mmCIF file of C-alpha atoms in Angstrom:
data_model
loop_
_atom_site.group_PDB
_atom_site.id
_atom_site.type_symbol
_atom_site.label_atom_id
_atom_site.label_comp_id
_atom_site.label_asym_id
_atom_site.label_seq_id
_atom_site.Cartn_x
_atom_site.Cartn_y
_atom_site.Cartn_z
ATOM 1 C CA UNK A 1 -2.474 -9.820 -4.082
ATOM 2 C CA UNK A 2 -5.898 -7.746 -4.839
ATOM 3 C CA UNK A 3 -6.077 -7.200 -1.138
ATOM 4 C CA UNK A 4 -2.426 -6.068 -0.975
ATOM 5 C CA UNK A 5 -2.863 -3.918 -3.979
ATOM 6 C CA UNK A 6 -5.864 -2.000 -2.975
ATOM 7 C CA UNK A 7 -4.007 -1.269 0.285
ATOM 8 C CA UNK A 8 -0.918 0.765 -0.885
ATOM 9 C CA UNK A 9 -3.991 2.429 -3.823
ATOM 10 C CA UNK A 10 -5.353 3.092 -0.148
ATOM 11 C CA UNK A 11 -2.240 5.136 1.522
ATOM 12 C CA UNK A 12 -1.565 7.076 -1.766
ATOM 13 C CA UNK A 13 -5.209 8.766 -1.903
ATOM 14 C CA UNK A 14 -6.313 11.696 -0.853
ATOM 15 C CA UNK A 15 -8.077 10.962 2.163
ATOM 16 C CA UNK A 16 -5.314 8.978 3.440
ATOM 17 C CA UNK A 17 -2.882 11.498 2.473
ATOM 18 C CA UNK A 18 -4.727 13.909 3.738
ATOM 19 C CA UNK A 19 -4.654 12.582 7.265
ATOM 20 C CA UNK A 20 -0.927 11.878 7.247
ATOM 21 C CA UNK A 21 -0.408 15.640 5.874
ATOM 22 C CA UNK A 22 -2.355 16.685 8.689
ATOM 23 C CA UNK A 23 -0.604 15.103 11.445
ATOM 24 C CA UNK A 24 2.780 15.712 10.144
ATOM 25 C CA UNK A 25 1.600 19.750 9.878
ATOM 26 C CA UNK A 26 0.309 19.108 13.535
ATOM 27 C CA UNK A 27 3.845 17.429 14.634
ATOM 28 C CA UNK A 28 5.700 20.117 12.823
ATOM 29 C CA UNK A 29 4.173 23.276 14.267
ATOM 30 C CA UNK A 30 3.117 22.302 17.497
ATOM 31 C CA UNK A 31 5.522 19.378 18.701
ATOM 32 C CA UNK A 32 8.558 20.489 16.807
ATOM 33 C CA UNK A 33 7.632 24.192 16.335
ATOM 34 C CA UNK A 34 9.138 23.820 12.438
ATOM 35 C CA UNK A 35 7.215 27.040 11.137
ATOM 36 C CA UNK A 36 9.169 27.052 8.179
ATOM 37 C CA UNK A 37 8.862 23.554 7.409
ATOM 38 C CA UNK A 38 5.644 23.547 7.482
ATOM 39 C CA UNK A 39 5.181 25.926 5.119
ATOM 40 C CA UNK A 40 7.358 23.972 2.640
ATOM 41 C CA UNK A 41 5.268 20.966 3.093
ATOM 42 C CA UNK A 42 1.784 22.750 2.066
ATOM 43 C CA UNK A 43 3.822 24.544 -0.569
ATOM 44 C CA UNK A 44 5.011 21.306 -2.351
ATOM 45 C CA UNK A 45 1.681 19.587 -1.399
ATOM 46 C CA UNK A 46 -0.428 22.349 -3.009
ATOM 47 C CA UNK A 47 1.773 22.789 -5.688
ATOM 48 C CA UNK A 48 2.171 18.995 -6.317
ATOM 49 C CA UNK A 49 -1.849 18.957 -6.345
ATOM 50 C CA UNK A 50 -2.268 22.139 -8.860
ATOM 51 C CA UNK A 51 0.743 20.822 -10.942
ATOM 52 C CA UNK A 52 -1.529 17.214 -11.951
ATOM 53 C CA UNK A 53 -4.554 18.787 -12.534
ATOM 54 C CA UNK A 54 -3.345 21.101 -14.876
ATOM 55 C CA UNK A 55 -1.043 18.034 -16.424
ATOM 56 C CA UNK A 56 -4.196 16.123 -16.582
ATOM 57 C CA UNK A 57 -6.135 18.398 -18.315
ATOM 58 C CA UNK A 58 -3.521 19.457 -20.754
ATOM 59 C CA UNK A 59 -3.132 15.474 -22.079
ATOM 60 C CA UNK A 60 -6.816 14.293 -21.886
ATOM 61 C CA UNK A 61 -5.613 10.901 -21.668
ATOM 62 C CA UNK A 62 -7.978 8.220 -21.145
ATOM 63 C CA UNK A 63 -7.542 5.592 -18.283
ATOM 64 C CA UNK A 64 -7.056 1.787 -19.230
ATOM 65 C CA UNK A 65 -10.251 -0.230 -19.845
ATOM 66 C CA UNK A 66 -8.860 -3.471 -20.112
ATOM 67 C CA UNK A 67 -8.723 -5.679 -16.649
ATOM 68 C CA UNK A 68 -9.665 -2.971 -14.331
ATOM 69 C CA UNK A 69 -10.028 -4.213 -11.022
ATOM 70 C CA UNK A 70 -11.806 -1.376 -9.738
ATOM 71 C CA UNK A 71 -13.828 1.508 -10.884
ATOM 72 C CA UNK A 72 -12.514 4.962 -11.110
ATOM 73 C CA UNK A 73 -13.351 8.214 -13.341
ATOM 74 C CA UNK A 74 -10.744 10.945 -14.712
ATOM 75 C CA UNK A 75 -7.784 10.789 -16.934
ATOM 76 C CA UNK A 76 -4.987 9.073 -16.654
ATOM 77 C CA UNK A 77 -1.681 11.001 -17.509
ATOM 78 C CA UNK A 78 0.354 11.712 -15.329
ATOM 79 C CA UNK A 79 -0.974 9.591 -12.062
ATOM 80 C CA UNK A 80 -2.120 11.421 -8.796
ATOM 81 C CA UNK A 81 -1.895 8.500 -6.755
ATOM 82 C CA UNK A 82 2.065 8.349 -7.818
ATOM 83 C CA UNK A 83 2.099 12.436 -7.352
ATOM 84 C CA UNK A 84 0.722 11.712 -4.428
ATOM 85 C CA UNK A 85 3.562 9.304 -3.325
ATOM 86 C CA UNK A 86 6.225 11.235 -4.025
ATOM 87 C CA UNK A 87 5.484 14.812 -2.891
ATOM 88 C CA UNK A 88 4.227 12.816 0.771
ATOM 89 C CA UNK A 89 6.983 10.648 1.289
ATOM 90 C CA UNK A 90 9.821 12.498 -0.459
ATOM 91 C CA UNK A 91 8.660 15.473 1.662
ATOM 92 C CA UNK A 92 8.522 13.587 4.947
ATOM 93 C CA UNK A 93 12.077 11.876 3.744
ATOM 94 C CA UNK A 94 13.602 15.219 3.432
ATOM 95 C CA UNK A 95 12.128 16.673 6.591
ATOM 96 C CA UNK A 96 13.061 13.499 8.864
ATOM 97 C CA UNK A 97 16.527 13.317 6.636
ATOM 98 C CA UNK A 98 18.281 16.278 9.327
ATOM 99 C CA UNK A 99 16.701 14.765 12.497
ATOM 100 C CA UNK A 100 18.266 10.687 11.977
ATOM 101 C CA UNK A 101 22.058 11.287 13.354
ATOM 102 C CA UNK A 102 22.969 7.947 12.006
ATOM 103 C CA UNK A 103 23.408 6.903 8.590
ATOM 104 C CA UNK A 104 21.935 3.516 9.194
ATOM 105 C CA UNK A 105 18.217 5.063 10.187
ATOM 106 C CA UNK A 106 18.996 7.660 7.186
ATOM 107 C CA UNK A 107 19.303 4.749 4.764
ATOM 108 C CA UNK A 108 16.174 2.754 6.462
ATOM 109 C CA UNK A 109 14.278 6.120 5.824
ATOM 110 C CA UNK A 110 14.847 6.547 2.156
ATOM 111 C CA UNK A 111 14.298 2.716 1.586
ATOM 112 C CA UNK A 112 10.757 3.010 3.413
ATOM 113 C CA UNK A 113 9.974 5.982 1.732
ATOM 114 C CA UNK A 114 10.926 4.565 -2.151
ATOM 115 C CA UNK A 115 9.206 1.322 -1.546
ATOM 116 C CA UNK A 116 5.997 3.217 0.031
ATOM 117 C CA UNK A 117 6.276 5.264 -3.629
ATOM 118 C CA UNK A 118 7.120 2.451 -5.659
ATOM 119 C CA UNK A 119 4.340 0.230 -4.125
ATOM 120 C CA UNK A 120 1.728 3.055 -4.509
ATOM 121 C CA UNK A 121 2.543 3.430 -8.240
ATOM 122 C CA UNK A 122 2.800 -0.653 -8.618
ATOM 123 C CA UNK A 123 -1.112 -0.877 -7.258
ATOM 124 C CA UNK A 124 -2.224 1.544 -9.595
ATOM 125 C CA UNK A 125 -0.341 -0.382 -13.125
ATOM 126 C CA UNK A 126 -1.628 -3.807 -11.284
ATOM 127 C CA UNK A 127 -5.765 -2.413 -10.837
ATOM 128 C CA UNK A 128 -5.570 -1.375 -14.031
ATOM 129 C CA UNK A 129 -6.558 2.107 -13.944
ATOM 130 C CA UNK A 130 -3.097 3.543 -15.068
ATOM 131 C CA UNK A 131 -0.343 2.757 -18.136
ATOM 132 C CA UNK A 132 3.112 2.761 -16.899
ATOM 133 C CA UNK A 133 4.088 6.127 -18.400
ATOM 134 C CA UNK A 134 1.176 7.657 -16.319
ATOM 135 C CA UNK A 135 3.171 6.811 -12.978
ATOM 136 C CA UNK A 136 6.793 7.503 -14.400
ATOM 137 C CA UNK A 137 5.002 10.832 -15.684
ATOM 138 C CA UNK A 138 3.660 11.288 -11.909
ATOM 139 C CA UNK A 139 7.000 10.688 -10.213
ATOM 140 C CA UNK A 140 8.581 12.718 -12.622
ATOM 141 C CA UNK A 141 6.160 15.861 -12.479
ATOM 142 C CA UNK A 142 6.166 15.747 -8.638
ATOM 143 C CA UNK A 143 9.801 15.240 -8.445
ATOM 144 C CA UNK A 144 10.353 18.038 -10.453
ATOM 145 C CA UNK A 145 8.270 20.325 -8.304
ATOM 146 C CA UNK A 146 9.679 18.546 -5.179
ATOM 147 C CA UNK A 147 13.154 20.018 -6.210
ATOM 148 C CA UNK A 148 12.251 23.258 -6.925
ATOM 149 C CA UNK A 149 10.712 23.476 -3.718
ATOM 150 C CA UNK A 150 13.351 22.308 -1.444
ATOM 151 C CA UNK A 151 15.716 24.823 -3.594
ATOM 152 C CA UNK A 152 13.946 27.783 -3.115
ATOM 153 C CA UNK A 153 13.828 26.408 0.785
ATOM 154 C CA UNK A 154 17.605 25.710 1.227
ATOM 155 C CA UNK A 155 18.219 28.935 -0.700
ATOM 156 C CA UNK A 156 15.651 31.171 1.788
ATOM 157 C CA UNK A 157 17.234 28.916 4.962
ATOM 158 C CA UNK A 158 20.895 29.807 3.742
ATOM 159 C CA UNK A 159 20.310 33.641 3.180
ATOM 160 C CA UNK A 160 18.360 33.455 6.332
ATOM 161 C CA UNK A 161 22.019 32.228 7.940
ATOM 162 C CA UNK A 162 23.699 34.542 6.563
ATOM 163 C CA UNK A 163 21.786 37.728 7.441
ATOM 164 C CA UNK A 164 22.134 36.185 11.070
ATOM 165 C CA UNK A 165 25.630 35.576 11.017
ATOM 166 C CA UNK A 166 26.619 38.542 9.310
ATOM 167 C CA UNK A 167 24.356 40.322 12.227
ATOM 168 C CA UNK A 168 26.133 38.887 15.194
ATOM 169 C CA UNK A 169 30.201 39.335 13.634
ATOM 170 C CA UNK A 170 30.733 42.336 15.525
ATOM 171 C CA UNK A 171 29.149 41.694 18.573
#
């Protein structure tokens, strides 16, 4: 279960996250040509990134020191791992979302994506480097910021309609 553990601690840290980032910012500008969405992705990565550091420095909370399976430093509160998680594979979820056509691969993607995040924040509570509240904190905080983001994008995509439609009426 260790082994198991340390795997989805694995695909919620920053190198791995890194290298899914960048060959989802590689698919999206060069394969797909998604400009804009690539620019939302960095946006609620950065963000997502500047938003627990500044969490985590505000709450000084200490990590768990009781059954700690493997050695890490920093505080606690909220979790990046979990942050992590959910800015990654909420963001990929949303971006994928428009390109499924049917709702059974829609509903395979949001049940891959919620039991990548889940998992994630389950490895951290089972190695014993974070309390429960740090990864509902985590979700919460990057969920937060994952809305906002997609807002302001759906609002700049839906004025950027407009203007286009209301170009073309007369024409």
């Amino acid at each position: 279960m260790t082994a198991i553990m340390k795997f989805f601690t694995f695909i919620g840290s920053g190198p791995c996250v890194v290298f899914i980032s960048i060959v989802l910012l590689f698919t999206l500008y060069k394969v797909l040509q998604h400009r804009l969405e690539l620019i939302l992705f960095i946006a609620a990565l950065a963000g997502s990134a500047i938003l627990n550091v500044v969490l985590k420095q505000v709450f000084h909370r200490v990590r768990p020191n009781l059954h700690r399976l493997i050695d890490i430093t920093g505080y606690s509160f909220p979790s990046g791992h979990a942050m992590n998680a959910f800015t990654v594979y909420g963001m990929i979820a949303f971006l994928l979302w428009r390109h499924i056509p049917h709702r059974f691969g829609r509903i395979v993607l949001i049940l891959i994506s919620i039991f990548f995040i889940l998992s994630i924040g389950i490895s951290r509570i089972y190695l014993g480097v974070h309390y429960p509240s740090d990864i509902i904190a985590g979700y919460f905080a990057s969920g937060f910021w994952l809305a906002i983001a997609i807002w302001v994008f759906q609002l700049y995509k839906e004025k950027q309609y407009k203007r286009f439609h209301s170009g073309h009426e007369g024409k």
